[in-house]
Coordinates of C-alpha atoms and ligand atoms in Angstrom, one line a residue:
M1 CA 82.6 104.3 26.1
A2 CA 85.5 107.2 26.5
L3 CA 88.6 106.1 28.6
E4 CA 88.1 108.7 30.9
T5 CA 84.9 107.3 32.2
F6 CA 86.8 104.4 33.5
H7 CA 89.8 106.4 35.2
D8 CA 88.4 106.1 38.8
E9 CA 87.6 102.5 38.6
L10 CA 90.9 101.6 36.9
A11 CA 92.8 103.3 39.2
A12 CA 90.9 101.8 42.0
T13 CA 91.6 98.2 40.6
A14 CA 94.9 98.7 40.3
A15 CA 95.4 100.1 44.1
A16 CA 93.3 96.8 45.5
L17 CA 95.9 94.6 43.1
A18 CA 99.2 97.0 44.5
A19 CA 98.1 96.2 48.4
P20 CA 101.0 96.0 50.6
G21 CA 102.2 92.3 51.3
R22 CA 99.8 90.7 48.7
G23 CA 100.5 89.8 45.0
L24 CA 98.9 87.9 42.1
L25 CA 98.7 84.2 41.6
A26 CA 99.0 83.8 38.0
A27 CA 96.9 80.5 37.0
D28 CA 96.3 81.4 33.7
E29 CA 98.0 78.4 31.8
S30 CA 96.6 77.5 28.8
T31 CA 95.1 74.3 28.4
G32 CA 98.6 73.2 26.5
T33 CA 100.8 74.5 29.6
I34 CA 98.5 73.1 32.5
G35 CA 98.7 69.6 30.5
K36 CA 102.5 69.9 30.9
R37 CA 102.1 70.6 34.7
F38 CA 99.9 67.6 35.1
E39 CA 102.1 64.9 33.0
A40 CA 104.7 66.1 35.7
I41 CA 102.6 64.4 38.2
G42 CA 101.0 61.6 36.1
L43 CA 97.7 63.2 35.7
E44 CA 95.6 63.5 32.7
N45 CA 94.7 67.0 31.2
S46 CA 91.0 66.7 31.3
E47 CA 88.6 69.2 31.9
A48 CA 87.6 67.6 34.8
N49 CA 91.1 67.9 36.6
R50 CA 91.5 71.3 35.3
R51 CA 88.1 72.2 36.9
A52 CA 89.5 70.2 40.3
Y53 CA 92.8 72.0 40.2
R54 CA 91.3 75.5 40.0
S55 CA 88.6 74.6 42.4
L56 CA 91.8 73.6 45.0
L57 CA 93.5 77.2 44.3
A58 CA 90.0 79.3 44.8
T59 CA 88.9 77.4 48.0
T60 CA 92.1 77.9 49.6
E61 CA 91.3 79.4 52.9
G62 CA 93.6 82.4 54.2
L63 CA 95.2 82.8 50.4
S64 CA 93.6 86.5 50.4
D65 CA 96.0 87.5 53.5
H66 CA 98.7 87.2 50.6
I67 CA 96.8 87.3 47.2
S68 CA 95.1 90.2 46.1
G69 CA 94.5 89.2 42.4
V70 CA 94.3 85.5 40.3
I71 CA 94.9 85.8 37.1
L72 CA 92.7 83.2 35.0
Y73 CA 92.6 81.3 31.5
E74 CA 89.4 81.7 29.6
E75 CA 87.9 78.3 30.3
T76 CA 88.6 79.0 34.2
L77 CA 86.4 82.7 34.0
F78 CA 83.5 80.5 33.0
Q79 CA 83.8 77.0 35.1
D80 CA 82.1 76.2 37.7
S81 CA 84.0 74.5 41.0
T82 CA 83.7 70.9 41.4
A83 CA 80.6 69.2 43.5
A84 CA 83.2 68.3 46.1
V85 CA 83.4 72.1 47.0
G86 CA 80.0 73.0 46.3
G87 CA 79.9 73.6 42.4
A88 CA 79.8 77.4 42.7
P89 CA 81.4 79.3 39.8
I90 CA 84.9 79.6 40.6
V91 CA 85.0 83.3 39.8
E92 CA 82.6 83.5 42.6
L93 CA 84.9 81.7 45.0
F94 CA 87.8 84.0 44.3
L95 CA 85.2 86.9 44.8
Q96 CA 84.0 85.8 47.8
Q97 CA 87.5 85.7 49.5
G98 CA 88.4 89.2 48.0
I99 CA 90.7 88.0 45.5
V100 CA 90.5 90.1 42.4
P101 CA 89.7 87.6 39.0
G102 CA 91.8 88.7 36.0
I103 CA 92.0 87.2 32.8
K104 CA 94.9 86.4 29.9
V105 CA 94.0 87.9 27.1
D106 CA 96.4 87.4 24.5
Q107 CA 96.2 84.5 22.2
G108 CA 100.0 83.5 22.3
V109 CA 102.9 84.1 20.2
E110 CA 103.8 83.7 16.4
P111 CA 106.9 83.6 14.8
L112 CA 108.2 87.5 13.9
V113 CA 108.6 87.5 10.1
G114 CA 111.5 89.8 9.2
G115 CA 113.0 89.6 12.7
V116 CA 115.8 87.3 13.8
S117 CA 115.2 83.3 13.9
G118 CA 113.4 82.6 16.9
E119 CA 111.9 85.8 17.5
S120 CA 108.0 86.5 18.5
W121 CA 105.2 88.6 18.1
C122 CA 102.2 88.4 20.4
T123 CA 98.6 88.3 19.1
G124 CA 95.0 88.8 20.0
L125 CA 93.8 92.1 19.2
K126 CA 91.4 91.1 16.9
G127 CA 88.1 91.2 18.6
L128 CA 89.7 92.0 21.7
A129 CA 87.5 94.9 22.9
E130 CA 84.4 92.6 22.6
R131 CA 86.1 89.6 24.3
A132 CA 87.2 92.0 27.3
A133 CA 83.9 93.7 27.5
R134 CA 82.8 89.8 28.0
Y135 CA 85.2 89.1 30.5
Y136 CA 84.1 92.5 32.4
A137 CA 80.9 91.2 32.3
Q138 CA 81.9 87.9 33.8
G139 CA 83.7 89.4 36.7
A140 CA 87.1 89.8 35.7
R141 CA 88.6 93.4 36.4
F142 CA 92.1 93.2 34.8
A143 CA 93.7 91.6 32.1
K144 CA 97.4 90.3 30.8
W145 CA 99.0 90.2 27.7
R146 CA 102.5 88.5 27.6
A147 CA 105.0 89.5 24.9
V148 CA 108.4 87.3 24.9
L149 CA 111.8 88.7 24.1
Q150 CA 115.0 86.9 24.4
I151 CA 118.7 87.9 24.2
S152 CA 121.2 85.9 22.0
A153 CA 124.4 86.6 20.6
S154 CA 122.7 86.5 17.3
G155 CA 121.3 89.9 17.8
C156 CA 118.0 89.0 19.5
P157 CA 116.4 91.3 20.4
S158 CA 116.3 92.9 17.1
E159 CA 114.9 96.3 17.1
L160 CA 111.8 95.1 14.8
A161 CA 110.9 92.7 18.1
V162 CA 111.3 95.4 20.4
R163 CA 109.4 98.0 18.7
E164 CA 106.5 95.4 17.5
N165 CA 106.1 93.6 20.8
A166 CA 105.9 97.2 22.4
W167 CA 103.4 98.6 20.1
G168 CA 101.2 95.3 20.5
L169 CA 101.0 95.7 24.5
A170 CA 100.0 99.3 24.3
R171 CA 97.4 98.6 21.9
Y172 CA 96.5 96.0 23.9
A173 CA 96.4 98.2 27.3
R174 CA 94.7 101.0 25.6
T175 CA 91.4 98.6 24.2
V176 CA 91.2 96.8 27.5
Q177 CA 91.4 100.0 29.7
E178 CA 88.5 101.0 27.1
Q179 CA 86.3 98.2 28.7
G180 CA 87.3 98.8 32.3
L181 CA 89.9 96.3 32.8
V182 CA 93.4 97.1 34.3
P183 CA 96.3 96.0 31.7
I184 CA 99.0 94.2 33.3
V185 CA 102.0 95.2 30.5
E186 CA 104.4 91.9 30.3
P187 CA 107.2 92.7 28.3
E188 CA 109.2 89.1 29.5
I189 CA 112.7 88.8 28.8
L190 CA 113.8 85.0 28.9
M191 CA 116.5 83.8 31.0
D192 CA 117.5 81.4 27.9
G193 CA 121.4 82.1 27.0
D194 CA 124.8 82.9 29.0
H195 CA 124.7 86.5 28.9
D196 CA 125.8 88.5 32.1
I197 CA 123.7 91.0 34.3
T198 CA 124.9 93.9 32.8
T199 CA 123.9 93.0 29.2
T200 CA 120.2 92.0 30.7
A201 CA 120.1 95.5 32.5
S202 CA 120.7 97.3 29.2
V203 CA 118.6 95.2 26.9
Q204 CA 115.7 95.7 29.8
E205 CA 116.3 99.4 29.8
W206 CA 115.8 99.5 25.9
V207 CA 112.5 97.2 26.1
L208 CA 111.0 99.1 29.1
R209 CA 111.8 102.8 27.6
T210 CA 110.6 101.5 24.3
T211 CA 107.3 99.8 25.8
Y212 CA 106.3 103.4 27.9
E213 CA 106.9 105.4 24.6
A214 CA 104.6 103.1 23.0
L215 CA 102.0 103.4 26.0
A216 CA 102.0 107.2 25.9
L217 CA 101.7 107.2 22.4
N218 CA 98.6 105.3 22.7
G219 CA 97.4 107.3 25.7
V220 CA 97.3 104.3 28.1
F221 CA 96.1 105.6 31.6
L222 CA 99.4 104.9 33.5
E223 CA 97.4 105.2 37.0
G224 CA 95.1 102.3 35.8
S225 CA 97.8 100.0 34.7
L226 CA 100.5 97.6 36.1
L227 CA 103.8 96.2 34.9
K228 CA 104.7 92.6 34.9
P229 CA 108.7 92.4 34.2
S230 CA 111.3 89.8 34.5
M231 CA 113.8 90.4 37.4
T232 CA 117.1 91.6 36.0
C233 CA 119.0 88.2 36.1
A234 CA 121.9 86.9 34.4
G235 CA 121.3 84.4 31.5
A236 CA 120.7 80.8 32.9
A237 CA 123.5 79.7 31.3
C238 CA 125.8 82.3 32.5
P239 CA 128.8 81.3 34.3
Q240 CA 129.3 84.2 36.7
Q241 CA 125.7 84.0 38.4
P242 CA 125.0 87.3 40.4
S243 CA 124.4 87.3 44.1
V244 CA 120.5 87.7 45.3
A245 CA 121.5 91.2 46.3
E246 CA 123.0 91.9 43.2
V247 CA 119.7 91.1 41.4
G248 CA 118.1 93.0 43.6
D249 CA 120.1 96.2 43.2
F250 CA 120.0 95.8 39.3
T251 CA 116.2 95.2 39.0
L252 CA 115.7 98.8 41.0
R253 CA 118.4 100.5 39.0
T254 CA 116.8 99.2 35.6
L255 CA 113.2 100.0 36.7
S256 CA 114.0 103.6 38.4
R257 CA 115.6 104.5 35.0
T258 CA 112.6 103.5 32.8
V259 CA 109.2 103.1 34.7
P260 CA 107.2 106.6 35.0
A261 CA 106.1 106.5 38.8
A262 CA 102.8 107.1 38.1
V263 CA 102.5 103.1 37.6
P264 CA 101.2 102.1 41.1
A265 CA 102.7 98.7 40.9
I266 CA 105.4 96.3 39.5
L267 CA 104.7 92.4 39.9
F268 CA 107.3 90.3 38.9
L269 CA 107.1 87.4 36.9
S270 CA 109.3 84.2 38.1
G271 CA 110.4 83.2 34.4
G272 CA 111.8 80.0 35.9
L273 CA 113.5 80.5 39.0
S274 CA 113.3 78.0 41.9
E275 CA 110.4 78.8 44.3
E276 CA 113.0 79.9 47.0
D277 CA 114.9 81.9 44.9
A278 CA 112.0 83.9 43.3
S279 CA 111.1 84.5 47.0
L280 CA 114.9 85.8 47.7
C281 CA 115.2 87.9 44.6
L282 CA 111.7 89.8 45.4
N283 CA 113.0 90.4 49.3
A284 CA 116.4 92.1 47.7
I285 CA 114.4 93.9 45.5
N286 CA 112.6 95.3 48.4
A287 CA 115.8 95.6 50.4
A288 CA 117.3 97.3 47.7
A289 CA 114.4 99.8 47.6
A290 CA 114.0 100.2 51.2
G291 CA 110.6 101.6 51.0
D292 CA 111.4 104.4 48.9
A293 CA 110.4 103.2 45.5
P294 CA 107.3 105.0 44.0
W295 CA 105.6 101.7 42.8
H296 CA 104.6 98.8 45.2
L297 CA 107.2 96.0 44.2
G298 CA 105.2 92.8 44.3
F299 CA 104.8 89.6 42.6
S300 CA 102.7 87.9 39.9
F301 CA 104.1 84.5 39.9
G302 CA 103.2 81.4 38.1
R303 CA 105.7 78.5 38.5
A304 CA 106.9 79.7 41.9
L305 CA 103.6 79.7 43.8
Q306 CA 102.4 76.5 41.9
H307 CA 104.9 74.2 41.9
S308 CA 105.1 72.7 45.5
C309 CA 101.2 72.5 45.3
L310 CA 100.9 70.6 42.2
Q311 CA 103.4 68.3 44.0
H312 CA 101.7 67.9 46.9
W313 CA 98.0 67.5 45.4
R314 CA 99.1 65.2 42.6
G315 CA 95.3 65.3 41.8
Q316 CA 94.5 63.5 45.4
D317 CA 95.5 65.5 48.4
L318 CA 93.4 68.6 48.1
N319 CA 94.7 69.7 51.6
A320 CA 98.5 69.1 51.4
G321 CA 98.0 71.1 47.9
Q322 CA 96.5 74.2 49.5
Q323 CA 98.9 73.9 52.4
A324 CA 101.7 74.0 49.8
L325 CA 100.5 77.2 47.9
L326 CA 99.7 78.9 51.3
A327 CA 103.4 78.6 52.1
R328 CA 104.6 80.1 48.9
A329 CA 101.6 83.1 49.0
R330 CA 103.3 83.7 52.6
A331 CA 106.8 83.5 51.5
N332 CA 105.9 86.1 48.8
G333 CA 103.7 88.3 51.0
A334 CA 106.6 88.7 53.1
A335 CA 109.1 89.3 50.5
S336 CA 107.4 92.0 49.0
R337 CA 107.7 93.7 52.2
G338 CA 111.3 92.7 52.0
L339 CA 110.5 90.7 55.4
Y340 CA 111.3 87.3 54.2
E341 CA 113.6 85.1 56.1
P342 CA 115.5 82.4 53.8
G343 CA 114.2 79.3 54.2
S344 CA 111.2 80.4 56.5
E345 CA 108.6 78.4 54.5
P346 CA 109.1 75.0 52.9
S347 CA 109.5 74.6 49.2
D348 CA 110.3 72.4 46.7
D349 CA 113.9 73.6 45.4
A350 CA 113.6 72.2 42.0
S351 CA 114.8 74.6 39.0
L352 CA 111.7 75.7 37.3
F353 CA 113.6 77.0 34.3
V354 CA 112.6 75.4 31.2
A355 CA 114.5 76.8 27.6
N356 CA 111.8 78.8 25.4
Y357 CA 109.1 78.8 27.8
A358 CA 105.7 79.1 26.3
Y359 CA 102.8 80.2 28.5
Ligands
13P401 P1 105.9 82.4 35.6 O1 106.1 83.2 37.0 O2 105.8 81.2 36.2 O3 107.0 82.7 35.0 O4 104.7 82.7 34.8 C1 104.1 84.0 35.4 C2 103.0 84.1 34.4 O5 102.2 84.8 34.1 C3 104.1 84.2 32.6 O6 103.4 84.9 31.8

């Protein structure tokens, strides 16, 4: 079907996801990645445990007060909940709460031949239209594709990596829009490295400018798309770490210079920030914007929403896991309005940074 036939629906979905005070729960860990999370709490990476964990997320009462959408991995989109919570399809449980289901559609990164060592490109375009149609029929209304870039003294990101990843994001975005799914455009810049915040800002401006050029060339309908960037931070090993307020100011400046006002929302990834830091930085970005930004400035956190939840659940205590999830959802809902009081919600203050993170 022609893209124009989906314009109204795409814009409506994007607007629902961009609701004030709400954001996305990124629960789309691949089977390998959720295995690492389970290993940290001594749990086997079995289908039954993945089902139990995602059932916990979907039955957290009150989650929709702060969460507008959830990004799922393919297994979860087609999975039933546990008998203990009634056995309904997990996707139905989210829908009943008024949480829009989304789906990770990229198929992971591969080494970028011709790039600098360690660089990657993102795969998943082949057969994407057919998969997107199947996901739509199953209830998904938005999609995610994560491209990964890094900053290094050895020349990362190369121009090749910036252009290839921008192009992949644009081809993906156009393809899923034609099937009725709102694309989340995610050009993540890893926190690995000792570069300062001004270096991150100039690289991120380059990456975002190139990405929006590619989206324009591909005729992507911006009003029916969302951006999921990293916050403009210094490298994790940089000796001069910026203040939270500086992260807010730099992030807003980077986005103001590069992201068209037609994009309804910018939903940040947490990228390895601790739960509390992710909330504080999101709050600072909204404080810097002072309600004047053209886009909703919200969250699409994975680690920074689920870390305490996993720690409290440990495969056993459903209620403790759900309360921990709710606490961080509340914190980030407040931060997306610029109203978060530091430390006012419990969190596990562990650093969630993992070098060369693979999702
Ligand atoms: P983090 O918030 O853990 O960075 O993950 C978000 C995500 O969806 C990465 O693709």
